[in-house]
PDB file of C-alpha atoms in Angstrom:
ATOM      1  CA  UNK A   1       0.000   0.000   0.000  1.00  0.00           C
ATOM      2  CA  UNK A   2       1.434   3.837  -1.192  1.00  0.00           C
ATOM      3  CA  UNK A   3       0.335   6.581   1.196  1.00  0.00           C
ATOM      4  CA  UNK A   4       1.409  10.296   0.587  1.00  0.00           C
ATOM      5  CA  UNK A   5       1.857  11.552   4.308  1.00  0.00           C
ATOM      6  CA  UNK A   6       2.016  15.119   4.836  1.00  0.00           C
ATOM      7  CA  UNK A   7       3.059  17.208   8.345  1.00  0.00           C
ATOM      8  CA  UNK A   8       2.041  20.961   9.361  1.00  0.00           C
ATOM      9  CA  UNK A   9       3.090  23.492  11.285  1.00  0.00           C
ATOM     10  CA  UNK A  10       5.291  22.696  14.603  1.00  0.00           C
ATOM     11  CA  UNK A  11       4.514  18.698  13.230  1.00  0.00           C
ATOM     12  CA  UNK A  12       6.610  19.488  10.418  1.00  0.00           C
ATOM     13  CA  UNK A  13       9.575  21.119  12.157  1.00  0.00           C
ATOM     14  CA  UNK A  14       9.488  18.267  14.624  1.00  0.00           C
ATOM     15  CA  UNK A  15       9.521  15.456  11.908  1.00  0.00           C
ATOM     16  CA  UNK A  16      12.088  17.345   9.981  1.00  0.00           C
ATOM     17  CA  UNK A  17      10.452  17.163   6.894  1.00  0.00           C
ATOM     18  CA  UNK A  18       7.032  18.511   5.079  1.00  0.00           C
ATOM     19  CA  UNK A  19       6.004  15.657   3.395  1.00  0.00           C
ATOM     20  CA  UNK A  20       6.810  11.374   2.162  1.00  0.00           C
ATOM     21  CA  UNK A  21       5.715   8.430   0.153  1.00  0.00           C
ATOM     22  CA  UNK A  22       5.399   5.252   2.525  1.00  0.00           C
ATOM     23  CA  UNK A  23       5.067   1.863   1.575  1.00  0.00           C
ATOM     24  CA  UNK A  24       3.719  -0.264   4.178  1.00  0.00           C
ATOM     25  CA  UNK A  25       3.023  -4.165   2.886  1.00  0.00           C
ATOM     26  CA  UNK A  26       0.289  -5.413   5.371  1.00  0.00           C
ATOM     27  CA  UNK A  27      -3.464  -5.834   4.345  1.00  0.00           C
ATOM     28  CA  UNK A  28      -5.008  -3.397   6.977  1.00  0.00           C
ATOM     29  CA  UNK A  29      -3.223  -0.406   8.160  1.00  0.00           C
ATOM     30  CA  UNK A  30      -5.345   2.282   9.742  1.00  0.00           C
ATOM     31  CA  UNK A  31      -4.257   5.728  10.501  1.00  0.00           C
ATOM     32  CA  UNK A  32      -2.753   4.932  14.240  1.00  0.00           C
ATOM     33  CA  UNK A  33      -0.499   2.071  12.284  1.00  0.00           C
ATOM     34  CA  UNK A  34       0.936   4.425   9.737  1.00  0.00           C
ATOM     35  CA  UNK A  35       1.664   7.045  12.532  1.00  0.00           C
ATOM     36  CA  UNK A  36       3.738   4.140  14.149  1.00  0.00           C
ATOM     37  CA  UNK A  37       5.818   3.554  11.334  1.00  0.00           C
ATOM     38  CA  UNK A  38       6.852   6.885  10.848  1.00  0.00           C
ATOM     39  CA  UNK A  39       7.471   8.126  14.491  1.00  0.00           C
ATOM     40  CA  UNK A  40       8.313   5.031  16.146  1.00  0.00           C
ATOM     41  CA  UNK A  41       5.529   6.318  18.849  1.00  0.00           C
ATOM     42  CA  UNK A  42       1.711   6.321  19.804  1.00  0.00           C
ATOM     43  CA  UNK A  43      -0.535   8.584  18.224  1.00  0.00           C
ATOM     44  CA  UNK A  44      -1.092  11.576  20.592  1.00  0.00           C
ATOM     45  CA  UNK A  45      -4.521  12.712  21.202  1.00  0.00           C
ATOM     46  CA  UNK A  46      -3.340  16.501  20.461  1.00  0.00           C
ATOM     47  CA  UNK A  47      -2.577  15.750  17.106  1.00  0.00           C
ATOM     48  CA  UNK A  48      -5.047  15.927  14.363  1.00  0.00           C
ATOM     49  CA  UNK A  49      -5.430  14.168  11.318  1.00  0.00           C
ATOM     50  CA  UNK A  50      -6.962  14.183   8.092  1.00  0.00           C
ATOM     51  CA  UNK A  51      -7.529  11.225   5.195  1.00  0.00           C
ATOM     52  CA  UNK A  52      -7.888  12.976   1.536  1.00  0.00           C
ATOM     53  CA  UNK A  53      -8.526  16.583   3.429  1.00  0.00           C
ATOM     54  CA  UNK A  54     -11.428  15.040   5.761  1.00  0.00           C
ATOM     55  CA  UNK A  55     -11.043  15.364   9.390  1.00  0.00           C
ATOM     56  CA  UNK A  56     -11.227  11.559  10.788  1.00  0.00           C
ATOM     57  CA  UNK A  57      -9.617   9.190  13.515  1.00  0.00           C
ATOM     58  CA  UNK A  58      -6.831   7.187  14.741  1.00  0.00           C
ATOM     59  CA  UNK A  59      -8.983   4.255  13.948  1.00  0.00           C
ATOM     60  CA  UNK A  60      -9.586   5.024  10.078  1.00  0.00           C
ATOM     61  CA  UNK A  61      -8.842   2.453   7.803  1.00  0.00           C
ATOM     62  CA  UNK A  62      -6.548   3.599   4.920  1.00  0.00           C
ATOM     63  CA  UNK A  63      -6.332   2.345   1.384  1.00  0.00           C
ATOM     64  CA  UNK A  64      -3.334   2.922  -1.433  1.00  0.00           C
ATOM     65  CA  UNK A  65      -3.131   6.502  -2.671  1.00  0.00           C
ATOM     66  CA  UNK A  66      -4.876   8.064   0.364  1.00  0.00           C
ATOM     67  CA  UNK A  67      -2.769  11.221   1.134  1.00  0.00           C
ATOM     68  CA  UNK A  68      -3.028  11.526   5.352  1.00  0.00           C
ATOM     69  CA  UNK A  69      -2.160  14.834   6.507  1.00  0.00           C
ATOM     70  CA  UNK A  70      -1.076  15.123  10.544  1.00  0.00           C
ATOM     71  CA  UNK A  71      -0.632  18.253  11.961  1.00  0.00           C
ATOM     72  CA  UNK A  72      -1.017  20.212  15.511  1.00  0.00           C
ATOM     73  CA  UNK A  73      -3.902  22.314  16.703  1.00  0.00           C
ATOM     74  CA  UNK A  74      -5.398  24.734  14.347  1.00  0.00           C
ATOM     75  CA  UNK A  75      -5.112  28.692  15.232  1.00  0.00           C
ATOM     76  CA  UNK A  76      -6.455  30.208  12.306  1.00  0.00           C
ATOM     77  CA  UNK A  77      -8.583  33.541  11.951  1.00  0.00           C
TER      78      UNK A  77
ATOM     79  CA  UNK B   1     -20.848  31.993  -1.518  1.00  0.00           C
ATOM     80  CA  UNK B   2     -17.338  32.741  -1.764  1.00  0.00           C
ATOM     81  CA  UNK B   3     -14.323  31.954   0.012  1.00  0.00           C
ATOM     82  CA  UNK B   4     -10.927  32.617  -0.904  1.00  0.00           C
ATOM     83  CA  UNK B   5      -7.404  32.448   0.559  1.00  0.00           C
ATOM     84  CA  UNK B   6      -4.514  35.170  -0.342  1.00  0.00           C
ATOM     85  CA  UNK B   7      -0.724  35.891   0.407  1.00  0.00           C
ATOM     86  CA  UNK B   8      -1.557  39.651  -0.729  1.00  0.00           C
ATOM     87  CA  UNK B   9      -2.727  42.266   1.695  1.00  0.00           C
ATOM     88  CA  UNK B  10      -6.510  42.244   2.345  1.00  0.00           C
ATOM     89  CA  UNK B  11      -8.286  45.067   2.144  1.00  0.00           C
ATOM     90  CA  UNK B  12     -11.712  43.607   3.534  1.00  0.00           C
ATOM     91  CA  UNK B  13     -13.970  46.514   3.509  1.00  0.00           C
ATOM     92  CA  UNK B  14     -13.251  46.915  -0.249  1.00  0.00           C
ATOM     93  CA  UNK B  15     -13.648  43.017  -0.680  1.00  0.00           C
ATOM     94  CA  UNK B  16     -17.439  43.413   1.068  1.00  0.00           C
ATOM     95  CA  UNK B  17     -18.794  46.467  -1.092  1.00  0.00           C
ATOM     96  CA  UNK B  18     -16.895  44.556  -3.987  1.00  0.00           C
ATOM     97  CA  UNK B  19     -19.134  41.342  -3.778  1.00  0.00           C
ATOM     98  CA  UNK B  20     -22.210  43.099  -3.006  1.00  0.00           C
ATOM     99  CA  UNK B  21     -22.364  44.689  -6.108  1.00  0.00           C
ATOM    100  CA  UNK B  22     -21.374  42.068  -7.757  1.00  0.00           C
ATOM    101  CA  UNK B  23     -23.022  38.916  -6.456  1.00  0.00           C
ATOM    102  CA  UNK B  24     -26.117  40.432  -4.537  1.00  0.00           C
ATOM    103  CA  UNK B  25     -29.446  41.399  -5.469  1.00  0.00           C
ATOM    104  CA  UNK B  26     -30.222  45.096  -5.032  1.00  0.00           C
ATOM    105  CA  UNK B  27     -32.294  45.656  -2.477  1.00  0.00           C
ATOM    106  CA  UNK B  28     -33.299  42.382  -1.600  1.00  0.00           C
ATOM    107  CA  UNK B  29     -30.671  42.259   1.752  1.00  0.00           C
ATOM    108  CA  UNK B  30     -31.659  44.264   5.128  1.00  0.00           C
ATOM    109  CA  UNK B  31     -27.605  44.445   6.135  1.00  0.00           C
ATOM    110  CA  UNK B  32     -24.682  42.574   6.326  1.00  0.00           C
ATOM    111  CA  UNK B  33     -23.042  41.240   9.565  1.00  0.00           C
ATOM    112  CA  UNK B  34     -18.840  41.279   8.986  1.00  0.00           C
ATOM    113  CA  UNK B  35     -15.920  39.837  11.300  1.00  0.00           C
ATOM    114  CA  UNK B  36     -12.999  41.339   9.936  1.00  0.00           C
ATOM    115  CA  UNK B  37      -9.666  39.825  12.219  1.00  0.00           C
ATOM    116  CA  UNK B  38      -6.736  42.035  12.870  1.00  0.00           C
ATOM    117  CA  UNK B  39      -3.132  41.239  13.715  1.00  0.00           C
ATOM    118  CA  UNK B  40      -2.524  42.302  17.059  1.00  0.00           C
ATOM    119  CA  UNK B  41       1.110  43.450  18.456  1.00  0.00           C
ATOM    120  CA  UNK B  42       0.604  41.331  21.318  1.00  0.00           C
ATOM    121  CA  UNK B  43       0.100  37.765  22.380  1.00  0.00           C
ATOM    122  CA  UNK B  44       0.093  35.735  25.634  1.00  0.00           C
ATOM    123  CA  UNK B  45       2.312  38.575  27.205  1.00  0.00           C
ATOM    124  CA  UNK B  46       4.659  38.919  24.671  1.00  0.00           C
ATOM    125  CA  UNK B  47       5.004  41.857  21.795  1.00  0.00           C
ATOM    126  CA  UNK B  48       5.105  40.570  18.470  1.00  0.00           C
ATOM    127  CA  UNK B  49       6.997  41.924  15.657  1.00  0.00           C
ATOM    128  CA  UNK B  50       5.703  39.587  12.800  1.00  0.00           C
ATOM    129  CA  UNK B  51       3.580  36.445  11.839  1.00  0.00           C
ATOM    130  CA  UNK B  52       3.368  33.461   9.208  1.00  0.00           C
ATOM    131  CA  UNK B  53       0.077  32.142   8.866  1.00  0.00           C
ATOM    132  CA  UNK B  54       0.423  28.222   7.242  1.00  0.00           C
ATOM    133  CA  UNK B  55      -2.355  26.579   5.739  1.00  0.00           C
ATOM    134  CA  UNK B  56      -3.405  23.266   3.865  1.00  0.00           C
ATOM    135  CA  UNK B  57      -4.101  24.524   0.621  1.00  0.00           C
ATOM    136  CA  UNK B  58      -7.683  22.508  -0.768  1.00  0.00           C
ATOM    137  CA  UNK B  59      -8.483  21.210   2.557  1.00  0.00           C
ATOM    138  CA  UNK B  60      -8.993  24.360   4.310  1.00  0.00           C
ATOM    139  CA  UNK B  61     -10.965  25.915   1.700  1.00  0.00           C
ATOM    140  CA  UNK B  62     -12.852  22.880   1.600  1.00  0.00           C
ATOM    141  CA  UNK B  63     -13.320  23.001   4.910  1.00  0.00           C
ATOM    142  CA  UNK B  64     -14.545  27.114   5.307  1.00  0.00           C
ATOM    143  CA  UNK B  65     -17.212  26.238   2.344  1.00  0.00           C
ATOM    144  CA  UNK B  66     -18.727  23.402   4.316  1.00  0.00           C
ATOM    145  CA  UNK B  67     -19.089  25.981   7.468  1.00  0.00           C
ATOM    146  CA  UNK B  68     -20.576  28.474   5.331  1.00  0.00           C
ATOM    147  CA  UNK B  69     -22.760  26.079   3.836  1.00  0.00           C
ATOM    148  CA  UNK B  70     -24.280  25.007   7.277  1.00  0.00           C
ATOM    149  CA  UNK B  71     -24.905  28.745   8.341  1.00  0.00           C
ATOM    150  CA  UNK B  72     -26.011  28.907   4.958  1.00  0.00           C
ATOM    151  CA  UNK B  73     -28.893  25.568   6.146  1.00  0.00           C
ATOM    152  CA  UNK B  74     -29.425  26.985   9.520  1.00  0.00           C
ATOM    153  CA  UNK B  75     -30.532  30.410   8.980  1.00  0.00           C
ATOM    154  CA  UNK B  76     -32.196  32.543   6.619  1.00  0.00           C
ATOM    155  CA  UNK B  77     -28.844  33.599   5.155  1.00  0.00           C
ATOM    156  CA  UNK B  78     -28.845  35.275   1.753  1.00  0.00           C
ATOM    157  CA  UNK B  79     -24.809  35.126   0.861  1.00  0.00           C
ATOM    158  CA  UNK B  80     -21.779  34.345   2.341  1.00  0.00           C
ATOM    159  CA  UNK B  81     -17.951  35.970   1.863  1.00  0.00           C
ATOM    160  CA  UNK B  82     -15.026  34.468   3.831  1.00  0.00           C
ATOM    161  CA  UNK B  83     -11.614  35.522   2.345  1.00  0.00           C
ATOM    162  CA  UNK B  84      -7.932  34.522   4.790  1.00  0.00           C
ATOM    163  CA  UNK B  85      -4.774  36.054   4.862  1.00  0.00           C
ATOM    164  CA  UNK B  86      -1.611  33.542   4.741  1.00  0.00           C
ATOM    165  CA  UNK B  87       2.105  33.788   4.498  1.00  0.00           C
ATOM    166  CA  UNK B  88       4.028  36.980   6.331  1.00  0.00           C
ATOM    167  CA  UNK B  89       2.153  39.360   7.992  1.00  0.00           C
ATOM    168  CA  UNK B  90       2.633  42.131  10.411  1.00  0.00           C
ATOM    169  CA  UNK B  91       0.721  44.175  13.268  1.00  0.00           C
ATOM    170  CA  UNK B  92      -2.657  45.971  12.421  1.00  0.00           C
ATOM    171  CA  UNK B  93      -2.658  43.680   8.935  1.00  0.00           C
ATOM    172  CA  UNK B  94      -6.244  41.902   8.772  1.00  0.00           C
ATOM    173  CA  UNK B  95      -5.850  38.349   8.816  1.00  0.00           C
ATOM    174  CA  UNK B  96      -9.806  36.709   8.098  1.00  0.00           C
ATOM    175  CA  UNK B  97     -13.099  38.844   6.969  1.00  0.00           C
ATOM    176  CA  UNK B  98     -16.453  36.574   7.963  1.00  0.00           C
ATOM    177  CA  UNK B  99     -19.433  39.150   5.750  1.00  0.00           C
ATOM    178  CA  UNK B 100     -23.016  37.090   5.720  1.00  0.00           C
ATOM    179  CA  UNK B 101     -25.559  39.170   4.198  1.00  0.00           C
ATOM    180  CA  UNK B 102     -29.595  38.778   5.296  1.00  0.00           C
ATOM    181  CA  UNK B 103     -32.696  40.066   5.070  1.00  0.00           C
ATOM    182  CA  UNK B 104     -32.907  40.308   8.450  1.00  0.00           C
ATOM    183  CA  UNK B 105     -30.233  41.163  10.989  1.00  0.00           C
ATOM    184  CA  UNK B 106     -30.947  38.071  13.202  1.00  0.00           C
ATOM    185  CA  UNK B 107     -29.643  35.603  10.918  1.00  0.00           C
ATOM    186  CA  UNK B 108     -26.543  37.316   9.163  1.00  0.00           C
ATOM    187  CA  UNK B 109     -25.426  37.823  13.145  1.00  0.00           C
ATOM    188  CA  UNK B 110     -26.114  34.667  14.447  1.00  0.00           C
ATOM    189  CA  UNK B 111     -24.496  33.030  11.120  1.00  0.00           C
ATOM    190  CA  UNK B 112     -21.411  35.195  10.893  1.00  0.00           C
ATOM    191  CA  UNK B 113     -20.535  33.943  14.379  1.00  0.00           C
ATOM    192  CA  UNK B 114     -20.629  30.413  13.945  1.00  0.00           C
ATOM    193  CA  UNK B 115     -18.597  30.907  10.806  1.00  0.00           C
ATOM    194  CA  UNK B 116     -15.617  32.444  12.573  1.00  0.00           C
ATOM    195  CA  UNK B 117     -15.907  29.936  15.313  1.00  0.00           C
ATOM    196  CA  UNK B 118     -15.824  26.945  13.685  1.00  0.00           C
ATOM    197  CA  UNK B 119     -13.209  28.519  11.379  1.00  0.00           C
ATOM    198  CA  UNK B 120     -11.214  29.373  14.315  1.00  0.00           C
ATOM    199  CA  UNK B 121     -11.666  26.282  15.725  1.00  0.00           C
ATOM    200  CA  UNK B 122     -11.598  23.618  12.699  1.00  0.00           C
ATOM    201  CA  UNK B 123     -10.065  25.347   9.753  1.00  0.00           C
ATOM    202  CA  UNK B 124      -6.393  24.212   8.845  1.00  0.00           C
ATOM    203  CA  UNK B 125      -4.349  27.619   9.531  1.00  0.00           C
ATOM    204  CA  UNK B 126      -1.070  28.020  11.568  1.00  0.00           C
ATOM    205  CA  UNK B 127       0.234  30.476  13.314  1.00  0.00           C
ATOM    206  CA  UNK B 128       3.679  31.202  13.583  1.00  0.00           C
ATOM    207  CA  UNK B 129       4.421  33.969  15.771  1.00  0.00           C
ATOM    208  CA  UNK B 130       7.805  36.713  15.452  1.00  0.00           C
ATOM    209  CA  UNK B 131       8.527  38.278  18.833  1.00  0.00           C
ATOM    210  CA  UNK B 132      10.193  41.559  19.158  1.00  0.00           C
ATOM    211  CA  UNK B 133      13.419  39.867  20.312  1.00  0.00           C
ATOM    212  CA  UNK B 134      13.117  37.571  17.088  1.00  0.00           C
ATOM    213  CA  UNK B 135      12.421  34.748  18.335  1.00  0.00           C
ATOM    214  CA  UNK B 136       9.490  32.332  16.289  1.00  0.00           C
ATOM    215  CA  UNK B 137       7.258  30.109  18.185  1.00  0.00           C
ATOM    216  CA  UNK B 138       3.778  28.253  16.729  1.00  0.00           C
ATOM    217  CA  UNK B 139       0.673  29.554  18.317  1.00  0.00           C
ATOM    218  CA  UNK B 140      -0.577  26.260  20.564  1.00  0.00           C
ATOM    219  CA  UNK B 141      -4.246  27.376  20.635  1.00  0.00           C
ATOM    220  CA  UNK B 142      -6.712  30.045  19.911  1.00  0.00           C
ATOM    221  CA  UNK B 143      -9.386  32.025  22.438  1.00  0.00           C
ATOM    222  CA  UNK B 144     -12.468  30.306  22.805  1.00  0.00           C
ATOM    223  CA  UNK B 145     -15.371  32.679  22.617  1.00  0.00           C
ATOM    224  CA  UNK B 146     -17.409  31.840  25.551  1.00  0.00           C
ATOM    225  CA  UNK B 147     -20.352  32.308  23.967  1.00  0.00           C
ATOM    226  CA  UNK B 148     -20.369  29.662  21.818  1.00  0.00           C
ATOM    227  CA  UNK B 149     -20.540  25.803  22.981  1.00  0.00           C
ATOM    228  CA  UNK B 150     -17.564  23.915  22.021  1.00  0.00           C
ATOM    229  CA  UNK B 151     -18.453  21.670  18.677  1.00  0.00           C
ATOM    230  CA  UNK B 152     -16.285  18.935  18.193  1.00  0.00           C
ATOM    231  CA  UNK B 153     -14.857  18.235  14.913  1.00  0.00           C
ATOM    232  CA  UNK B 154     -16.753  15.856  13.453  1.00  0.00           C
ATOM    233  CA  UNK B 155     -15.351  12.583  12.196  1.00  0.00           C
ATOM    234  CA  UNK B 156     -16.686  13.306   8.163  1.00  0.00           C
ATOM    235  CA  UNK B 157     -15.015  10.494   5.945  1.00  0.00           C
TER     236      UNK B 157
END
């Protein structure tokens, strides 16, 4: 399965990067999985995240070519 | 409805008599409500010399249109303008206009403030703050407007 996974804001700084193409070869992978694999840690409840730009859960299911988007708290307006 | 995001300076009171002639009815509206959001030189105790508002362009348009649309279901609401500032700002620039036009005044208030508190509170913007002594920190978390009971952001895929 190819994801696009993208970071905002203080995420990004903290990850070091903006955006990456992962692979992961398992049959179900939901969002808390993928989150795993690229921090080596437990999804935090403060951070938010987004499948193809809609707002949705650790427990989301994901499918190849979904684009997931984590990032921090919004403060907009 | 429109909703637009821009790296130029907003001049919102132009961008509110601009739309109304163009996309309104003539005397059809009784008034229109408007929110216009300033950059203040001040925040959490600290001066602040400059900002950089980040978004996530397509999602957080996406995401303003769908709160405009429910004012636009809830109340009697006749149009609807949201237009965001992003990139480097400084003090006194305006960062977000909210205008909701209605026949009656009821509605375009009561609409315009659930549009800039749900934007506020669930549209994907960033604040990077630029203190006087240059240093840059995010912005962890807006106000809350007391007014208004927290909504949660709803799960929507």
């Amino acid at each position: 399965m190819d994801l696009k996974v993208r970071y905002f804001a203080s995420l990004r700084d903290r990850m070091g990067r903006s955006e990456e193409k992962v692979s992961i070869d398992q049959g179900k992978v939901t969002v808390a999985d993928l989150w795993k694999k690229v921090s080596n840690a437990p999804l935090p409840e403060t951070i938010l995240v987004a499948v193809n730009m809609e707002y949705t859960d650790a427990a989301h299911e994901l499918k190849s070519g979904d684009e997931v988007a984590f990032f921090p708290p919004v403060t907009g307006g | 409805m429109k909703v637009f995001i821009t790296k130029d300076v907003l001049d919102p009171y132009k961008e509110i008599l601009d739309y109304e002639k163009a996309a309104l009815p003539p005397g059809k509206h009784g008034g229109v409500v408007s929110f216009v959001g300033t950059m203040r030189d001040f925040n959490d105790g600290q001066d602040v010399r400059a900002m950089n508002l980040d978004y996530y362009p397509g999602m957080t348009e996406h995401h303003i249109e769908r709160v405009c649309q429910e004012a636009m279901n809830e109340w009697d609401v006749m149009d609807c303008l949201v237009a965001h500032r992003v990139g480097e700002m400084i003090p006194t620039d305006p960062i977000v206009l909210v205008a909701v036009w209605s026949a009656h005044r009821k509605d375009s208030f009561d609409a315009c403030r659930y549009i800039i508190n749900y934007l506020k509170e669930s549209a994907p913007f960033w604040k990077c703050e630029v203190t006087t002594a240059g240093k840059k920190h995010w912005v962890e978390k807006n106000s809350e407007d007391p007014g208004v009971a927290k909504r949660v952001v709803r799960k929507s895929a």
